[in-house]
Amino acid sequence: MNTDQALKVLDQMRLPNGAYTASLSKDYSYVWIRDVVYSVLPFIQKPSERYEKAYHALLDLFLKYEWKIDIHRNKKPVQLYEYIHSRYSRDLKEMNAEWGHAQNDAIGAFLWGIGEGVKNGQRVIRDHHDIRIIQKLVDYLECLEYWTAKDNGMWEENMEVHASSVGACVAGLQAVKLIVNVKDDLIKKGEETLNHLLPRESETKETDLALLSLIYPYRLVSHDMALTILENVTSQLERTYGCIRYKNDQYYNEGAEAEWCFAFPWLGLCYDELGMIDKAEEYFEKTKKIVPEDWAVPELYIGGKNIPNQNTPLAWSVALSYILINRIQYSLTYRAVQT
């Protein structure tokens, strides 16, 4: 399967400032911190202008709102608009619309992407201003007491303590501890919350698609816990075109929960991380079935209708599909040559 087209599709969502919109659709023509992190995962392994410029754009965004971060390094946000915003206009400005901005996982994801980028030789840090803002984001998570903080989570919905959010923060803090000052206790508190909460996502959700992030890309949980998470997700959430996010999800629910396309490549990448090649190849085959020839992979198939919604292509869906298909095709080719 030719993956060159995938990069062309991703580039359509790349903005002149280096950030990415979540989709080409009108509804998603915005910049989400988390979506940018996932959209540039295909470029993380070696120095890449796409990766570096994306993080420079996000760093510039944080520098623009440094005054706000300064306030909430010492005082917890109360209203949602007081949090570091999760979604921005294409020119990286806050918008006045009400939104579930309490998304601690987005900050954790960003920190993780910075740390992993540095480890892989990416020039994501330009100067002392970038170092300063990274330190302030660590301080922000400490002020929030992220390990007990209720937030809107990856899906921007109800406020509760989400394992996926706590895990993203732990992964992010671990990733930047060689760059800035991160207290060991700050990481330990998050790990204690995960030990208590997992394999549940939250008090109200036994399992959730967001938990896959703790396996890929964060590599945060033990092998046994990863297997438990995968068993719960595949047995309870898997459907025809992907996975539902969680039971009784009402987003694009028209008689049934919507089926999210990036779930299949995400599951494949999780199994690949665990060295479970047969399972990874199983989801490689399932992924190929939901990737159209033009690589405009949708966000989801509408529940009860089985047709894609308008958020097509979704950058996150394209990126994860690209990574899995490339990985497995390379593996298959290598094994064929060896035999």
Short mmCIF file of C-alpha atoms in Angstrom, two decimals:
data_model
loop_
_atom_site.label_atom_id
_atom_site.label_comp_id
_atom_site.label_asym_id
_atom_site.label_seq_id
_atom_site.Cartn_x
_atom_site.Cartn_y
_atom_site.Cartn_z
CA MET A 1 0.00 0.00 0.00
CA ASN A 2 1.53 3.33 -1.09
CA THR A 3 1.90 5.66 1.89
CA ASP A 4 3.31 8.68 0.05
CA GLN A 5 -0.19 10.06 -0.38
CA ALA A 6 -0.64 10.08 3.40
CA LEU A 7 2.07 12.71 3.79
CA LYS A 8 0.47 14.84 1.09
CA VAL A 9 -2.83 14.69 2.98
CA LEU A 10 -1.13 15.62 6.26
CA ASP A 11 0.61 18.53 4.52
CA GLN A 12 -2.79 19.86 3.46
CA MET A 13 -3.52 20.40 7.15
CA ARG A 14 -0.13 21.93 7.90
CA LEU A 15 -0.29 25.69 8.42
CA PRO A 16 2.36 28.26 7.43
CA ASN A 17 3.24 28.67 11.13
CA GLY A 18 4.11 24.96 11.38
CA ALA A 19 1.09 23.84 13.38
CA TYR A 20 -1.64 21.56 12.06
CA THR A 21 -5.38 21.91 11.93
CA ALA A 22 -7.23 18.85 13.19
CA SER A 23 -9.03 18.41 9.86
CA LEU A 24 -9.86 20.20 6.64
CA SER A 25 -13.50 20.40 7.71
CA LYS A 26 -15.09 23.66 8.82
CA ASP A 27 -15.89 22.23 12.26
CA TYR A 28 -12.29 21.20 12.91
CA SER A 29 -10.39 24.00 11.20
CA TYR A 30 -8.65 24.81 14.48
CA VAL A 31 -5.39 23.94 16.18
CA TRP A 32 -5.61 21.57 19.13
CA ILE A 33 -2.41 21.05 21.14
CA ARG A 34 -3.04 17.31 21.46
CA ASP A 35 -3.88 16.84 17.78
CA VAL A 36 -0.65 18.53 16.73
CA VAL A 37 1.33 16.14 18.95
CA TYR A 38 -0.33 13.11 17.35
CA SER A 39 -0.21 14.55 13.82
CA VAL A 40 3.59 14.78 13.85
CA LEU A 41 4.26 11.34 15.35
CA PRO A 42 5.22 10.05 11.87
CA PHE A 43 8.24 12.38 11.97
CA ILE A 44 9.49 11.78 15.52
CA GLN A 45 12.26 9.24 14.86
CA LYS A 46 14.79 11.54 13.20
CA PRO A 47 15.30 15.28 12.72
CA SER A 48 12.42 16.65 10.68
CA GLU A 49 11.37 20.17 9.81
CA ARG A 50 7.73 19.14 10.11
CA TYR A 51 8.26 17.95 13.69
CA GLU A 52 10.48 20.83 14.77
CA LYS A 53 8.34 23.60 13.29
CA ALA A 54 5.20 22.15 14.87
CA TYR A 55 6.75 22.33 18.32
CA HIS A 56 8.18 25.78 17.66
CA ALA A 57 4.64 26.90 16.82
CA LEU A 58 3.30 25.46 20.08
CA LEU A 59 6.16 26.99 22.07
CA ASP A 60 5.39 30.37 20.49
CA LEU A 61 1.77 29.86 21.47
CA PHE A 62 2.72 29.22 25.10
CA LEU A 63 5.10 32.18 25.10
CA LYS A 64 2.26 34.39 23.85
CA TYR A 65 0.17 33.35 26.86
CA GLU A 66 3.03 33.17 29.34
CA TRP A 67 1.27 35.74 31.53
CA LYS A 68 -1.60 33.30 31.98
CA ILE A 69 0.70 30.39 32.82
CA ASP A 70 2.43 32.63 35.37
CA ILE A 71 -0.88 33.21 37.15
CA HIS A 72 -1.70 29.53 37.32
CA ARG A 73 1.71 28.40 38.47
CA ASN A 74 0.58 29.74 41.81
CA LYS A 75 -3.21 29.78 41.69
CA LYS A 76 -5.38 26.93 40.46
CA PRO A 77 -7.78 27.78 37.62
CA VAL A 78 -11.43 27.78 38.62
CA GLN A 79 -13.31 28.63 35.43
CA LEU A 80 -12.61 26.61 32.27
CA TYR A 81 -11.38 29.67 30.35
CA GLU A 82 -8.64 30.13 32.96
CA TYR A 83 -6.93 26.87 32.01
CA ILE A 84 -4.31 26.84 29.28
CA HIS A 85 -6.61 26.57 26.29
CA SER A 86 -6.72 23.31 24.38
CA ARG A 87 -7.98 24.75 21.05
CA TYR A 88 -6.84 27.84 19.10
CA SER A 89 -7.51 29.70 15.88
CA ARG A 90 -5.30 29.01 12.87
CA ASP A 91 -3.12 31.99 13.84
CA LEU A 92 -2.73 30.46 17.33
CA LYS A 93 -4.95 32.82 19.28
CA GLU A 94 -7.42 31.98 22.03
CA MET A 95 -11.09 32.06 21.09
CA ASN A 96 -13.94 33.33 23.23
CA ALA A 97 -16.24 30.35 22.73
CA GLU A 98 -16.98 28.25 25.79
CA TRP A 99 -14.97 25.03 25.66
CA GLY A 100 -13.77 22.18 27.87
CA HIS A 101 -10.27 23.60 28.19
CA ALA A 102 -9.32 21.63 31.31
CA GLN A 103 -7.25 19.11 29.37
CA ASN A 104 -4.19 18.22 31.39
CA ASP A 105 -3.35 15.42 28.96
CA ALA A 106 -2.65 18.00 26.24
CA ILE A 107 0.04 19.64 28.37
CA GLY A 108 1.49 16.25 29.26
CA ALA A 109 1.46 15.24 25.57
CA PHE A 110 3.29 18.42 24.60
CA LEU A 111 5.99 17.91 27.25
CA TRP A 112 6.38 14.30 26.16
CA GLY A 113 6.80 15.39 22.53
CA ILE A 114 9.47 17.90 23.52
CA GLY A 115 11.44 15.37 25.56
CA GLU A 116 11.16 12.60 22.96
CA GLY A 117 12.05 15.05 20.23
CA VAL A 118 15.26 16.07 22.02
CA LYS A 119 16.13 12.40 22.58
CA ASN A 120 15.75 11.76 18.84
CA GLY A 121 17.90 14.71 17.79
CA GLN A 122 15.09 17.09 16.94
CA ARG A 123 15.91 20.79 17.35
CA VAL A 124 12.68 21.55 19.14
CA ILE A 125 14.30 23.83 21.73
CA ARG A 126 15.64 27.05 20.25
CA ASP A 127 16.79 29.14 23.22
CA HIS A 128 16.44 29.94 26.94
CA HIS A 129 12.93 31.31 26.36
CA ASP A 130 11.77 27.85 25.31
CA ILE A 131 13.47 26.30 28.35
CA ARG A 132 11.72 28.82 30.58
CA ILE A 133 8.27 28.06 29.20
CA ILE A 134 8.82 24.30 29.53
CA GLN A 135 9.71 24.80 33.20
CA LYS A 136 6.60 26.91 33.71
CA LEU A 137 4.40 24.22 32.20
CA VAL A 138 5.85 21.74 34.71
CA ASP A 139 5.06 24.25 37.47
CA TYR A 140 1.54 24.62 36.06
CA LEU A 141 0.91 20.87 36.37
CA GLU A 142 2.23 20.96 39.92
CA CYS A 143 -0.07 23.85 40.85
CA LEU A 144 -3.02 21.96 39.36
CA GLU A 145 -2.06 18.92 41.44
CA TYR A 146 -2.64 16.98 38.24
CA TRP A 147 -2.56 13.63 40.08
CA THR A 148 -5.89 14.41 41.78
CA ALA A 149 -7.24 17.01 39.33
CA LYS A 150 -10.53 16.54 37.55
CA ASP A 151 -10.27 17.55 33.91
CA ASN A 152 -12.19 17.27 30.62
CA GLY A 153 -9.82 14.59 29.37
CA MET A 154 -8.85 13.58 25.86
CA TRP A 155 -12.45 13.75 24.63
CA GLU A 156 -13.13 17.22 26.12
CA GLU A 157 -16.16 16.10 28.08
CA ASN A 158 -17.11 15.47 31.71
CA MET A 159 -14.89 16.66 34.54
CA GLU A 160 -13.40 13.78 36.50
CA VAL A 161 -9.99 12.26 37.20
CA HIS A 162 -8.94 10.49 33.99
CA ALA A 163 -6.18 7.87 34.02
CA SER A 164 -5.24 8.86 30.47
CA SER A 165 -4.75 12.48 31.55
CA VAL A 166 -2.71 11.58 34.62
CA GLY A 167 -0.65 9.18 32.52
CA ALA A 168 0.07 11.80 29.87
CA CYS A 169 1.34 14.14 32.58
CA VAL A 170 3.55 11.42 34.09
CA ALA A 171 4.97 10.62 30.65
CA GLY A 172 5.54 14.29 29.91
CA LEU A 173 7.25 14.99 33.21
CA GLN A 174 9.50 11.95 32.81
CA ALA A 175 10.42 13.09 29.29
CA VAL A 176 11.56 16.60 30.27
CA LYS A 177 13.25 15.89 33.60
CA LEU A 178 16.68 16.06 31.96
CA ILE A 179 15.81 19.43 30.39
CA VAL A 180 14.20 21.29 33.30
CA ASN A 181 13.68 20.78 37.01
CA VAL A 182 11.09 18.09 37.74
CA LYS A 183 10.75 16.92 41.33
CA ASP A 184 10.77 13.14 41.68
CA ASP A 185 7.76 13.39 43.96
CA LEU A 186 5.81 15.12 41.19
CA ILE A 187 6.10 12.01 39.04
CA LYS A 188 5.60 9.60 41.94
CA LYS A 189 2.23 11.12 42.86
CA GLY A 190 0.95 10.56 39.33
CA GLU A 191 2.19 6.98 39.33
CA GLU A 192 0.37 6.35 42.61
CA THR A 193 -2.88 7.60 41.09
CA LEU A 194 -2.42 5.30 38.10
CA ASN A 195 -1.74 2.32 40.37
CA HIS A 196 -4.99 3.06 42.15
CA LEU A 197 -7.14 3.83 39.10
CA LEU A 198 -5.98 1.48 36.34
CA PRO A 199 -7.21 -0.42 34.43
CA ARG A 200 -10.23 1.91 34.70
CA GLU A 201 -10.16 5.22 32.87
CA SER A 202 -12.17 6.99 35.55
CA GLU A 203 -14.80 6.57 38.21
CA THR A 204 -17.55 6.45 35.57
CA LYS A 205 -15.72 4.56 32.78
CA GLU A 206 -14.49 1.01 33.12
CA THR A 207 -12.54 1.34 29.90
CA ASP A 208 -11.93 4.01 27.27
CA LEU A 209 -10.10 4.29 23.96
CA ALA A 210 -7.94 7.04 25.49
CA LEU A 211 -6.19 4.43 27.66
CA LEU A 212 -4.33 3.19 24.57
CA SER A 213 -2.12 6.29 24.88
CA LEU A 214 -0.51 4.75 27.98
CA ILE A 215 0.82 1.96 25.73
CA TYR A 216 1.46 3.96 22.55
CA PRO A 217 2.99 6.44 22.38
CA TYR A 218 3.83 6.81 26.09
CA ARG A 219 5.02 3.23 26.90
CA LEU A 220 4.01 3.92 30.48
CA VAL A 221 2.34 0.77 31.81
CA SER A 222 3.63 -2.71 32.52
CA HIS A 223 3.21 -5.53 30.01
CA ASP A 224 0.46 -7.14 32.09
CA MET A 225 -1.45 -3.87 32.52
CA ALA A 226 -1.12 -3.17 28.80
CA LEU A 227 -2.64 -6.57 28.02
CA THR A 228 -5.53 -5.89 30.41
CA ILE A 229 -6.21 -2.51 28.80
CA LEU A 230 -6.10 -4.05 25.32
CA GLU A 231 -8.41 -6.89 26.31
CA ASN A 232 -10.93 -4.44 27.77
CA VAL A 233 -10.82 -2.16 24.73
CA THR A 234 -11.05 -4.88 22.10
CA SER A 235 -13.74 -6.90 23.89
CA GLN A 236 -15.95 -3.97 24.87
CA LEU A 237 -15.30 -1.17 22.37
CA GLU A 238 -14.27 -2.69 19.03
CA ARG A 239 -16.74 -2.45 16.16
CA THR A 240 -16.69 -2.68 12.32
CA TYR A 241 -14.90 0.56 11.32
CA GLY A 242 -12.88 1.10 14.48
CA CYS A 243 -13.76 1.42 18.16
CA ILE A 244 -16.29 3.40 20.09
CA ARG A 245 -14.59 5.72 22.57
CA TYR A 246 -16.55 4.39 25.55
CA LYS A 247 -19.95 2.86 26.19
CA ASN A 248 -22.93 5.19 25.71
CA ASP A 249 -20.85 7.86 23.96
CA GLN A 250 -23.35 10.37 22.57
CA TYR A 251 -21.07 12.12 20.05
CA TYR A 252 -22.42 11.36 16.54
CA ASN A 253 -24.66 8.75 18.12
CA GLU A 254 -27.67 8.13 15.89
CA GLY A 255 -28.84 4.87 17.36
CA ALA A 256 -25.41 3.56 18.36
CA GLU A 257 -22.03 4.93 19.43
CA ALA A 258 -19.79 6.36 16.68
CA GLU A 259 -16.91 4.17 15.50
CA TRP A 260 -13.53 5.96 15.53
CA CYS A 261 -11.21 5.10 12.66
CA PHE A 262 -7.89 5.80 14.34
CA ALA A 263 -8.63 3.00 16.82
CA PHE A 264 -7.52 0.24 14.45
CA PRO A 265 -4.02 1.62 13.73
CA TRP A 266 -3.71 2.66 17.38
CA LEU A 267 -4.44 -0.90 18.52
CA GLY A 268 -1.97 -2.22 15.96
CA LEU A 269 0.73 0.12 17.25
CA CYS A 270 0.02 -0.95 20.84
CA TYR A 271 0.41 -4.62 19.95
CA ASP A 272 3.56 -3.80 17.99
CA GLU A 273 5.00 -2.07 21.07
CA LEU A 274 4.40 -5.29 23.02
CA GLY A 275 6.11 -7.40 20.37
CA MET A 276 2.83 -9.17 19.53
CA ILE A 277 3.46 -9.23 15.80
CA ASP A 278 0.51 -11.45 14.83
CA LYS A 279 -1.94 -9.12 16.58
CA ALA A 280 -0.24 -6.06 15.08
CA GLU A 281 -0.64 -7.59 11.62
CA GLU A 282 -4.30 -8.33 12.35
CA TYR A 283 -4.94 -4.63 12.95
CA PHE A 284 -2.75 -3.75 9.98
CA GLU A 285 -5.28 -5.64 7.83
CA LYS A 286 -8.22 -3.94 9.56
CA THR A 287 -6.56 -0.55 9.10
CA LYS A 288 -6.07 -1.09 5.36
CA LYS A 289 -9.81 -1.66 5.03
CA ILE A 290 -10.67 1.76 6.50
CA VAL A 291 -7.96 3.73 4.63
CA PRO A 292 -9.32 4.98 1.29
CA GLU A 293 -7.11 5.16 -1.78
CA ASP A 294 -6.76 8.94 -1.44
CA TRP A 295 -5.78 8.54 2.24
CA ALA A 296 -8.58 10.85 3.46
CA VAL A 297 -9.11 8.76 6.60
CA PRO A 298 -12.22 9.95 8.49
CA GLU A 299 -12.54 10.83 12.13
CA LEU A 300 -15.36 8.32 12.58
CA TYR A 301 -18.32 6.51 11.14
CA ILE A 302 -21.60 7.87 12.46
CA GLY A 303 -23.15 5.47 14.94
CA GLY A 304 -26.23 3.75 13.52
CA LYS A 305 -25.60 5.05 9.99
CA ASN A 306 -22.18 3.64 9.14
CA ILE A 307 -21.17 6.62 7.01
CA PRO A 308 -18.17 8.90 7.70
CA ASN A 309 -18.78 12.25 9.35
CA GLN A 310 -17.61 15.50 7.78
CA ASN A 311 -14.32 15.64 9.70
CA THR A 312 -12.57 13.91 6.85
CA PRO A 313 -9.63 13.62 6.63
CA LEU A 314 -8.68 13.77 10.32
CA ALA A 315 -4.96 14.41 10.72
CA TRP A 316 -4.72 12.13 13.75
CA SER A 317 -6.35 9.25 11.82
CA VAL A 318 -4.04 9.72 8.84
CA ALA A 319 -0.92 9.91 11.03
CA LEU A 320 -1.56 6.74 13.04
CA SER A 321 -2.60 4.80 9.93
CA TYR A 322 0.56 5.92 8.15
CA ILE A 323 2.81 4.83 11.04
CA LEU A 324 1.27 1.38 11.43
CA ILE A 325 1.10 0.57 7.73
CA ASN A 326 4.71 1.67 7.20
CA ARG A 327 5.91 -0.33 10.19
CA ILE A 328 4.17 -3.55 9.27
CA GLN A 329 4.95 -3.31 5.56
CA TYR A 330 8.63 -2.85 6.43
CA SER A 331 8.50 -5.79 8.84
CA LEU A 332 6.82 -8.04 6.29
CA THR A 333 9.34 -7.08 3.59
CA TYR A 334 12.29 -7.68 5.92
CA ARG A 335 10.99 -11.11 6.94
CA ALA A 336 10.41 -12.04 3.31
CA VAL A 337 14.00 -11.12 2.42
CA GLN A 338 15.35 -13.11 5.36
CA THR A 339 13.54 -16.24 4.25
#
